[in-house]
Short mmCIF file of C-alpha atoms in Angstrom, two decimals:
data_model
loop_
_atom_site.label_atom_id
_atom_site.label_comp_id
_atom_site.label_asym_id
_atom_site.label_seq_id
_atom_site.Cartn_x
_atom_site.Cartn_y
_atom_site.Cartn_z
CA MET A 1 64.60 -14.03 210.84
CA ARG A 2 67.77 -12.16 211.75
CA VAL A 3 69.87 -14.56 209.72
CA ASP A 4 67.64 -14.10 206.66
CA LEU A 5 67.65 -10.34 207.10
CA ALA A 6 71.39 -10.29 207.42
CA LEU A 7 71.79 -12.45 204.36
CA GLY A 8 69.33 -10.27 202.48
CA ASN A 9 71.24 -7.13 203.45
CA GLY A 10 74.49 -8.75 202.36
CA VAL A 11 73.11 -9.74 199.01
CA SER A 12 71.66 -6.27 198.60
CA ASP A 13 74.98 -4.64 199.50
CA ALA A 14 76.87 -6.92 197.12
CA ALA A 15 74.46 -6.10 194.32
CA SER A 16 74.67 -2.41 194.98
CA GLY A 17 78.46 -2.74 195.03
CA ARG A 18 78.48 -4.44 191.64
CA GLU A 19 76.08 -1.82 190.33
CA GLY A 20 78.36 0.94 191.61
CA VAL A 21 81.36 -0.64 189.94
CA GLY A 22 79.50 -0.96 186.62
CA SER A 23 78.26 2.59 186.86
CA SER A 24 81.75 3.88 187.49
CA ARG A 25 83.15 2.06 184.48
CA ASP A 26 80.36 3.36 182.25
CA GLN A 27 81.12 6.88 183.38
CA GLU A 28 84.80 6.41 182.59
CA ARG A 29 84.00 5.09 179.13
CA ALA A 30 81.59 7.96 178.52
CA ALA A 31 84.22 10.43 179.62
CA MET A 32 86.76 8.87 177.26
CA THR A 33 84.40 9.06 174.28
CA ALA A 34 83.05 12.55 175.00
CA PRO A 35 84.59 14.82 172.36
CA ASP A 36 84.51 18.04 174.28
CA ASP A 37 84.45 17.04 177.95
CA PRO A 38 85.88 19.99 179.89
CA ARG A 39 87.21 17.54 182.47
CA ARG A 40 89.60 16.02 179.92
CA PRO A 41 93.04 17.62 179.97
CA ASP A 42 93.43 17.48 176.17
CA THR A 43 90.11 19.22 175.42
CA PRO A 44 90.57 22.80 174.10
CA ASP A 45 89.06 25.52 176.21
CA PRO A 46 86.23 27.14 174.21
CA SER A 47 86.72 30.38 176.10
CA ARG A 48 90.29 30.58 174.70
CA PRO A 49 90.30 30.33 170.90
CA ASP A 50 94.08 30.34 170.80
CA THR A 51 94.35 27.15 172.83
CA PRO A 52 96.10 24.55 170.60
CA ASP A 53 94.19 21.41 169.83
CA PRO A 54 96.57 18.44 169.82
CA ARG A 55 94.03 16.39 167.90
CA ARG A 56 94.31 18.73 164.85
CA PRO A 57 97.83 19.08 163.44
CA ASP A 58 96.91 22.17 161.45
CA THR A 59 96.09 24.35 164.48
CA PRO A 60 98.68 26.80 165.82
CA GLY A 61 100.94 25.27 168.39
CA SER A 62 100.37 21.73 167.15
CA GLN A 63 103.18 19.47 166.04
CA ARG A 64 103.74 19.70 162.26
CA PRO A 65 106.54 18.24 160.20
CA GLU A 66 109.05 20.88 159.17
CA PRO A 67 109.63 21.28 155.39
CA PRO A 68 113.05 20.18 154.24
CA VAL A 69 115.56 23.00 154.25
CA GLU A 70 117.25 23.59 150.88
CA THR A 71 120.98 23.73 151.12
CA PHE A 72 123.17 26.04 149.08
CA ALA A 73 124.07 23.11 146.84
CA ASP A 74 120.37 22.41 146.17
CA GLU A 75 119.71 26.03 145.25
CA LEU A 76 122.78 26.14 143.02
CA ARG A 77 121.74 22.98 141.18
CA ASP A 78 118.29 24.47 140.57
CA ALA A 79 119.75 27.76 139.33
CA ILE A 80 122.12 26.12 136.86
CA ALA A 81 119.81 23.38 135.63
CA PRO A 82 120.48 22.63 131.94
CA ARG A 83 117.11 24.01 130.81
CA THR A 84 117.64 27.25 132.74
CA VAL A 85 121.14 27.67 131.37
CA LEU A 86 119.95 27.08 127.81
CA LEU A 87 117.11 29.60 128.11
CA VAL A 88 119.35 32.28 129.61
CA THR A 89 122.00 31.64 126.96
CA GLY A 90 119.38 31.84 124.21
CA VAL A 91 118.04 35.17 125.47
CA GLY A 92 121.54 36.59 125.68
CA LEU A 93 122.37 35.46 122.15
CA LEU A 94 119.15 37.03 120.83
CA CYS A 95 120.05 40.36 122.42
CA LEU A 96 123.57 40.23 120.99
CA GLY A 97 122.12 39.26 117.61
CA PHE A 98 119.80 42.27 117.77
CA VAL A 99 122.72 44.65 118.29
CA LEU A 100 124.81 42.90 115.62
CA SER A 101 122.03 42.95 113.03
CA TYR A 102 120.99 46.57 113.48
CA LEU A 103 124.53 47.92 113.66
CA GLY A 104 125.62 45.72 110.78
CA ALA A 105 122.82 47.05 108.60
CA PHE A 106 122.89 50.72 109.62
CA HIS A 107 126.28 51.71 111.03
CA ASN A 108 127.91 52.51 107.68
CA PRO A 109 125.37 52.72 104.85
CA LYS A 110 127.01 52.93 101.44
CA PRO A 111 125.20 53.40 98.13
CA HIS A 112 125.53 50.35 95.92
CA ARG A 113 124.57 50.40 92.25
CA ILE A 114 121.66 52.83 92.56
CA PRO A 115 119.91 52.76 89.15
CA VAL A 116 120.24 56.05 87.22
CA ASP A 117 119.05 56.66 83.66
CA VAL A 118 120.91 59.08 81.39
CA VAL A 119 119.35 61.10 78.55
CA ALA A 120 122.18 62.63 76.50
CA PRO A 121 123.23 63.23 72.90
CA GLN A 122 124.56 60.08 71.32
CA GLN A 123 128.08 61.45 70.90
CA VAL A 124 128.53 62.02 74.65
CA SER A 125 126.12 59.45 76.12
CA ALA A 126 128.60 56.58 76.35
CA ARG A 127 131.23 58.80 77.98
CA ILE A 128 128.80 60.09 80.63
CA VAL A 129 127.42 56.63 81.42
CA GLY A 130 130.93 55.22 81.66
CA GLY A 131 132.01 58.03 83.96
CA LEU A 132 129.11 57.44 86.36
CA ASN A 133 129.66 53.67 86.39
CA GLY A 134 133.37 54.15 86.96
CA ILE A 135 133.02 55.99 90.26
CA ASP A 136 134.96 54.25 93.04
CA GLY A 137 132.84 51.78 94.99
CA HIS A 138 130.23 51.57 92.17
CA PRO A 139 127.55 53.61 93.94
CA LEU A 140 125.57 54.05 90.69
CA ARG A 141 124.37 51.79 87.88
CA ALA A 142 123.87 54.14 84.95
CA ARG A 143 122.28 53.29 81.61
CA ALA A 144 121.43 55.34 78.54
CA ILE A 145 117.80 55.77 77.49
CA ALA A 146 116.17 57.40 74.48
CA ASP A 147 114.40 60.47 75.83
CA GLU A 148 113.00 62.30 78.83
CA ALA A 149 109.50 60.83 78.47
CA THR A 150 110.92 57.32 78.78
CA GLY A 151 112.91 58.39 81.79
CA ARG A 152 109.90 59.93 83.55
CA ASP A 153 107.83 56.81 82.89
CA ARG A 154 110.53 54.58 84.31
CA LEU A 155 110.98 56.87 87.31
CA THR A 156 107.27 56.95 88.17
CA HIS A 157 107.11 53.15 87.96
CA ALA A 158 110.09 52.53 90.26
CA LYS A 159 112.32 51.16 87.50
CA THR A 160 115.01 53.73 88.22
CA ALA A 161 115.93 56.03 91.12
CA ALA A 162 116.87 59.10 89.07
CA VAL A 163 117.11 60.45 85.55
CA LEU A 164 119.98 62.69 84.42
CA ILE A 165 119.01 64.86 81.42
CA VAL A 166 122.06 66.39 79.76
CA ASN A 167 121.64 69.82 78.17
CA PRO A 168 123.57 69.79 74.86
CA SER A 169 123.45 73.57 74.55
CA GLY A 170 124.54 74.59 78.03
CA LYS A 171 126.48 73.60 81.12
CA GLN A 172 123.56 73.00 83.48
CA ASP A 173 121.85 69.63 83.35
CA ARG A 174 118.68 68.41 85.06
CA LEU A 175 118.32 65.58 87.57
CA LEU A 176 114.88 64.05 88.14
CA VAL A 177 114.49 62.21 91.45
CA ALA A 178 111.69 60.43 93.36
CA SER A 179 111.67 61.34 97.05
CA GLY A 180 108.68 59.02 97.52
CA GLY A 181 111.03 56.11 96.98
CA GLY A 182 113.12 57.00 100.00
CA ALA A 183 114.77 60.18 101.19
CA THR A 184 118.12 58.49 101.83
CA VAL A 185 118.40 57.28 98.24
CA VAL A 186 117.58 60.74 96.90
CA ASN A 187 120.17 62.29 99.19
CA ALA A 188 122.80 59.85 97.97
CA VAL A 189 122.03 60.54 94.30
CA GLN A 190 122.00 64.29 94.87
CA ARG A 191 125.44 64.04 96.44
CA ILE A 192 127.09 61.71 93.92
CA VAL A 193 125.79 62.97 90.55
CA PRO A 194 126.51 66.68 91.07
CA SER A 195 130.01 65.79 92.26
CA ALA A 196 130.62 63.76 89.11
CA GLU A 197 129.21 66.57 86.96
CA ALA A 198 131.40 69.13 88.67
CA THR A 199 134.52 67.29 87.51
CA GLN A 200 133.35 68.03 83.93
CA GLY A 201 132.65 71.66 84.68
CA ARG A 202 128.90 71.19 84.72
CA SER A 203 126.13 71.83 87.28
CA VAL A 204 122.82 70.12 88.02
CA ALA A 205 119.32 71.39 88.79
CA VAL A 206 117.27 68.87 90.80
CA THR A 207 113.53 68.27 90.24
CA ASP A 208 111.45 65.97 92.45
CA ALA A 209 109.25 64.15 89.95
CA VAL A 210 107.67 61.80 92.55
CA PRO A 211 107.41 63.84 95.76
CA HIS A 212 106.46 62.34 99.10
CA GLN A 213 103.06 63.09 100.61
CA ASP A 214 102.80 65.99 103.03
CA GLY A 215 102.13 63.69 105.98
CA ASP A 216 105.03 61.41 105.09
CA GLY A 217 107.96 63.77 105.33
CA SER A 218 110.49 61.09 106.29
CA THR A 219 108.97 58.57 103.80
CA ALA A 220 109.14 56.01 106.64
CA SER A 221 105.38 55.56 107.11
CA VAL A 222 105.34 52.38 105.01
CA PHE A 223 108.05 50.91 107.24
CA TYR A 224 106.10 51.57 110.44
CA ILE A 225 102.94 50.12 108.92
CA ALA A 226 104.77 46.93 107.98
CA ILE A 227 106.59 46.33 111.26
CA GLY A 228 103.47 47.22 113.27
CA SER A 229 101.43 44.68 111.35
CA VAL A 230 104.07 41.98 111.77
CA LEU A 231 104.30 42.81 115.47
CA ALA A 232 100.53 42.38 115.85
CA GLY A 233 100.74 38.94 114.26
CA TYR A 234 103.50 37.38 116.32
CA LEU A 235 102.23 38.96 119.54
CA LEU A 236 98.84 37.29 119.01
CA ALA A 237 100.45 33.86 118.62
CA ALA A 238 102.84 34.44 121.54
CA LEU A 239 100.07 35.52 123.92
CA LEU A 240 97.85 32.59 122.93
CA GLY A 241 100.78 30.31 123.60
CA MET A 242 101.29 31.83 127.05
CA ALA A 243 97.61 31.61 127.92
CA LYS A 244 96.70 28.24 126.40
CA GLY A 245 100.05 26.53 125.88
CA THR A 246 102.46 26.75 122.97
CA ARG A 247 101.22 23.41 121.66
CA PRO A 248 97.40 23.07 121.49
CA ALA A 249 96.14 19.99 123.33
CA THR A 250 94.17 18.65 120.36
CA PHE A 251 94.17 19.02 116.59
CA ARG A 252 90.75 20.71 116.72
CA ARG A 253 92.13 23.35 119.06
CA THR A 254 94.91 23.96 116.55
CA LEU A 255 92.24 24.59 113.91
CA TRP A 256 90.41 27.00 116.20
CA ARG A 257 93.62 28.85 116.97
CA LEU A 258 94.48 29.17 113.29
CA GLY A 259 90.94 30.26 112.50
CA ALA A 260 91.16 33.06 115.05
CA THR A 261 94.02 34.64 113.09
CA ILE A 262 91.76 35.53 110.15
CA PRO A 263 89.28 37.91 111.82
CA TYR A 264 92.08 39.25 114.00
CA SER A 265 94.19 40.09 110.93
CA LEU A 266 91.26 41.78 109.23
CA VAL A 267 90.62 43.94 112.29
CA ILE A 268 94.29 44.89 112.56
CA GLY A 269 94.43 45.76 108.87
CA LEU A 270 91.32 47.90 109.18
CA GLY A 271 92.72 49.68 112.23
CA VAL A 272 96.10 50.33 110.59
CA ALA A 273 94.45 51.73 107.46
CA ALA A 274 92.18 53.98 109.53
CA ILE A 275 95.11 55.32 111.59
CA THR A 276 97.34 55.84 108.56
CA GLY A 277 94.82 57.68 106.43
CA PRO A 278 91.68 59.22 107.98
CA LEU A 279 93.07 59.66 111.50
CA LEU A 280 96.62 60.95 110.96
CA GLY A 281 96.77 61.70 107.23
CA ALA A 282 100.21 60.12 106.93
CA LEU A 283 99.34 58.31 103.68
CA THR A 284 96.09 59.34 102.00
CA GLY A 285 94.18 57.90 99.07
CA HIS A 286 95.28 54.29 99.54
CA PHE A 287 93.01 52.93 102.27
CA GLY A 288 92.29 49.62 100.52
CA ALA A 289 95.93 48.86 99.71
CA VAL A 290 97.11 49.62 103.24
CA PHE A 291 94.29 47.50 104.69
CA ALA A 292 95.02 44.48 102.48
CA ILE A 293 98.81 44.47 102.89
CA SER A 294 98.62 45.10 106.64
CA ALA A 295 96.14 42.24 107.10
CA LEU A 296 98.32 39.88 105.05
CA LEU A 297 101.41 40.78 107.06
CA THR A 298 99.58 40.16 110.34
CA LEU A 299 98.29 36.81 109.12
CA ALA A 300 101.72 35.70 107.89
CA ALA A 301 103.45 36.60 111.15
CA ALA A 302 100.75 34.91 113.28
CA THR A 303 100.70 31.62 111.39
CA VAL A 304 104.49 31.37 111.16
CA THR A 305 104.83 32.05 114.89
CA MET A 306 102.26 29.34 115.69
CA SER A 307 104.18 26.84 113.58
CA PHE A 308 107.43 27.70 115.36
CA GLN A 309 105.74 27.25 118.74
CA ILE A 310 104.37 23.81 117.87
CA LEU A 311 107.74 22.73 116.48
CA PHE A 312 110.02 24.20 119.15
CA GLY A 313 107.78 24.97 122.14
CA VAL A 314 108.71 28.10 124.07
CA VAL A 315 111.91 28.37 122.01
CA GLY A 316 109.66 29.10 119.03
CA ILE A 317 109.15 32.64 120.33
CA GLY A 318 112.90 33.16 120.11
CA VAL A 319 112.97 31.83 116.56
CA THR A 320 110.16 34.24 115.66
CA ILE A 321 112.07 37.20 117.11
CA LEU A 322 115.16 36.12 115.19
CA VAL A 323 113.31 36.00 111.85
CA PHE A 324 110.96 38.97 112.10
CA VAL A 325 112.76 41.38 114.43
CA ILE A 326 116.49 40.73 114.42
CA ILE A 327 116.79 40.01 110.69
CA GLY A 328 113.49 41.19 109.24
CA ASN A 329 113.28 44.76 110.52
CA PRO A 330 116.73 46.12 109.59
CA SER A 331 116.57 44.43 106.18
CA ALA A 332 113.08 45.75 105.38
CA GLY A 333 114.33 48.81 103.50
CA GLY A 334 112.62 51.31 105.77
CA ALA A 335 115.36 53.45 107.25
CA TYR A 336 117.67 52.65 104.32
CA PRO A 337 116.32 51.17 101.07
CA TYR A 338 118.09 48.17 99.57
CA PRO A 339 120.76 50.06 97.57
CA LEU A 340 122.13 51.46 100.85
CA LEU A 341 122.12 48.27 102.93
CA ALA A 342 125.03 45.92 103.53
CA PRO A 343 125.09 42.82 101.27
CA PHE A 344 123.50 40.29 103.65
CA TRP A 345 120.53 42.48 104.56
CA ARG A 346 120.15 43.68 100.96
CA VAL A 347 119.73 40.06 99.79
CA VAL A 348 117.50 38.56 102.51
CA GLY A 349 115.21 41.57 102.98
CA ARG A 350 113.33 41.00 99.74
CA TRP A 351 112.33 37.47 100.77
CA LEU A 352 110.97 38.24 104.25
CA PRO A 353 107.45 39.55 104.93
CA ASN A 354 108.81 42.76 106.45
CA GLY A 355 110.76 43.80 103.37
CA ALA A 356 108.15 42.59 100.90
CA GLY A 357 105.48 44.54 102.80
CA VAL A 358 107.50 47.78 102.85
CA ASP A 359 108.25 47.56 99.13
CA ALA A 360 104.65 46.69 98.25
CA LEU A 361 103.27 49.59 100.27
CA ARG A 362 105.78 52.04 98.82
CA ARG A 363 104.93 50.99 95.27
CA CYS A 364 101.19 51.25 95.94
CA VAL A 365 101.43 54.73 97.40
CA TYR A 366 104.03 56.34 95.13
CA PHE A 367 104.59 54.24 91.99
CA HIS A 368 101.14 53.25 90.68
CA ALA A 369 101.44 49.77 92.26
CA ALA A 370 104.08 48.87 89.67
CA ASP A 371 105.35 45.27 89.93
CA ILE A 372 103.53 44.78 93.23
CA ALA A 373 102.49 41.19 92.55
CA PRO A 374 105.85 39.52 93.37
CA ARG A 375 106.02 41.39 96.69
CA VAL A 376 102.49 40.39 97.67
CA TRP A 377 103.19 36.78 96.72
CA VAL A 378 106.14 36.69 99.10
CA ILE A 379 103.79 37.58 101.98
CA VAL A 380 101.13 35.13 100.82
CA VAL A 381 103.65 32.30 100.59
CA TRP A 382 104.81 32.97 104.14
CA ALA A 383 101.20 32.90 105.39
CA LEU A 384 100.43 29.66 103.53
CA ALA A 385 103.68 28.06 104.67
CA GLY A 386 102.99 28.99 108.29
CA THR A 387 99.47 27.54 108.08
CA ALA A 388 100.61 24.33 106.43
CA LEU A 389 103.51 23.84 108.82
CA THR A 390 101.22 24.40 111.81
CA LEU A 391 98.73 21.79 110.57
CA VAL A 392 101.40 19.23 109.71
CA ALA A 393 103.18 19.65 113.04
CA ALA A 394 99.89 19.38 114.97
CA ALA A 395 98.80 16.30 113.01
CA THR A 396 102.17 14.66 113.61
CA ARG A 397 101.91 15.27 117.34
CA LYS A 398 98.38 13.84 117.35
CA HIS A 399 99.54 10.69 115.53
CA ARG A 400 102.44 10.19 117.93
CA ALA A 401 100.16 10.64 120.94
CA SER A 402 97.67 8.04 119.66
CA THR A 403 100.38 5.50 118.77
CA PRO A 404 100.99 3.09 121.67
#
């Protein structure tokens, strides 16, 4: 009995020992797998929120890889990357071109072959016309006409800038001018013709046959209407390019972008006409003409700018500024009409939307819309060309993208 009891106790102790060992190992495993066991040294203390958690690399105090430090050479290479250098150079050249264009057009305006009609007795007509045409520098282009009525008709239809009516029975002649055609031209004629007459012992009385409107004292309102409308057009295209990309992602988006220019141009034209006439009274009685020409100018500038953006990307904005601002504005005939501009600006101004718009507006307001059709067609052609070029460029890009 004692032996059996002793053996039983031994077996029992051995079993309990094995059970204790197993229990201890289970506890260790449980402790190792417990996520937030406070007995583990790497468990964050919940009572201290700032305690770093080594298991999460994004917590403060944890080990994170340091970003590479850019050296001076790296920063220099980034600053003088070819694209950056080209963009900075392009901006600088545009600014220099702006100064060159405006100073070139305006710094020394000289009258050049301003048209002047002469009504004089036949026996002295050729001598007077020859004397005016023989002035140094050829500031005038004189021609003899039959009578005063013909001269007034030509003056009121912008076919001449002035009419000199010679008095055969006295020493004072009359000079008819049109201040609505531009104050600077009138000033030039009023300076040159009386001086030429004075050499013959004669004087001149000036009559303004086509006066400017009361709200248009400087006769520059048509210029501001034109450049404001052009500005509205290329700003629309530029801002859409900044917001949605200079090159639309799909051909359909190109169509949508082009379509948006139509209602936008109509709204701008309506706003410009309302400001010019009813609101400020700068130019009255020509609401429809101002609306139509302003809307056309906005449309032309917007479509051309979009085409430049698709063709040249962000550089297209620079090309737009070159065409419409640097060259277009000083050659538009606003501050100085064509007979007072330097040769380059006098030639190109007529074929740009800015100049065509100024001339069309001036003729509508002051000269019974005489010969307005060619000026309007210049604007229309620019709008159509911009639209067509935009569509062709977008279609070409689509074809290239779909070609493997």
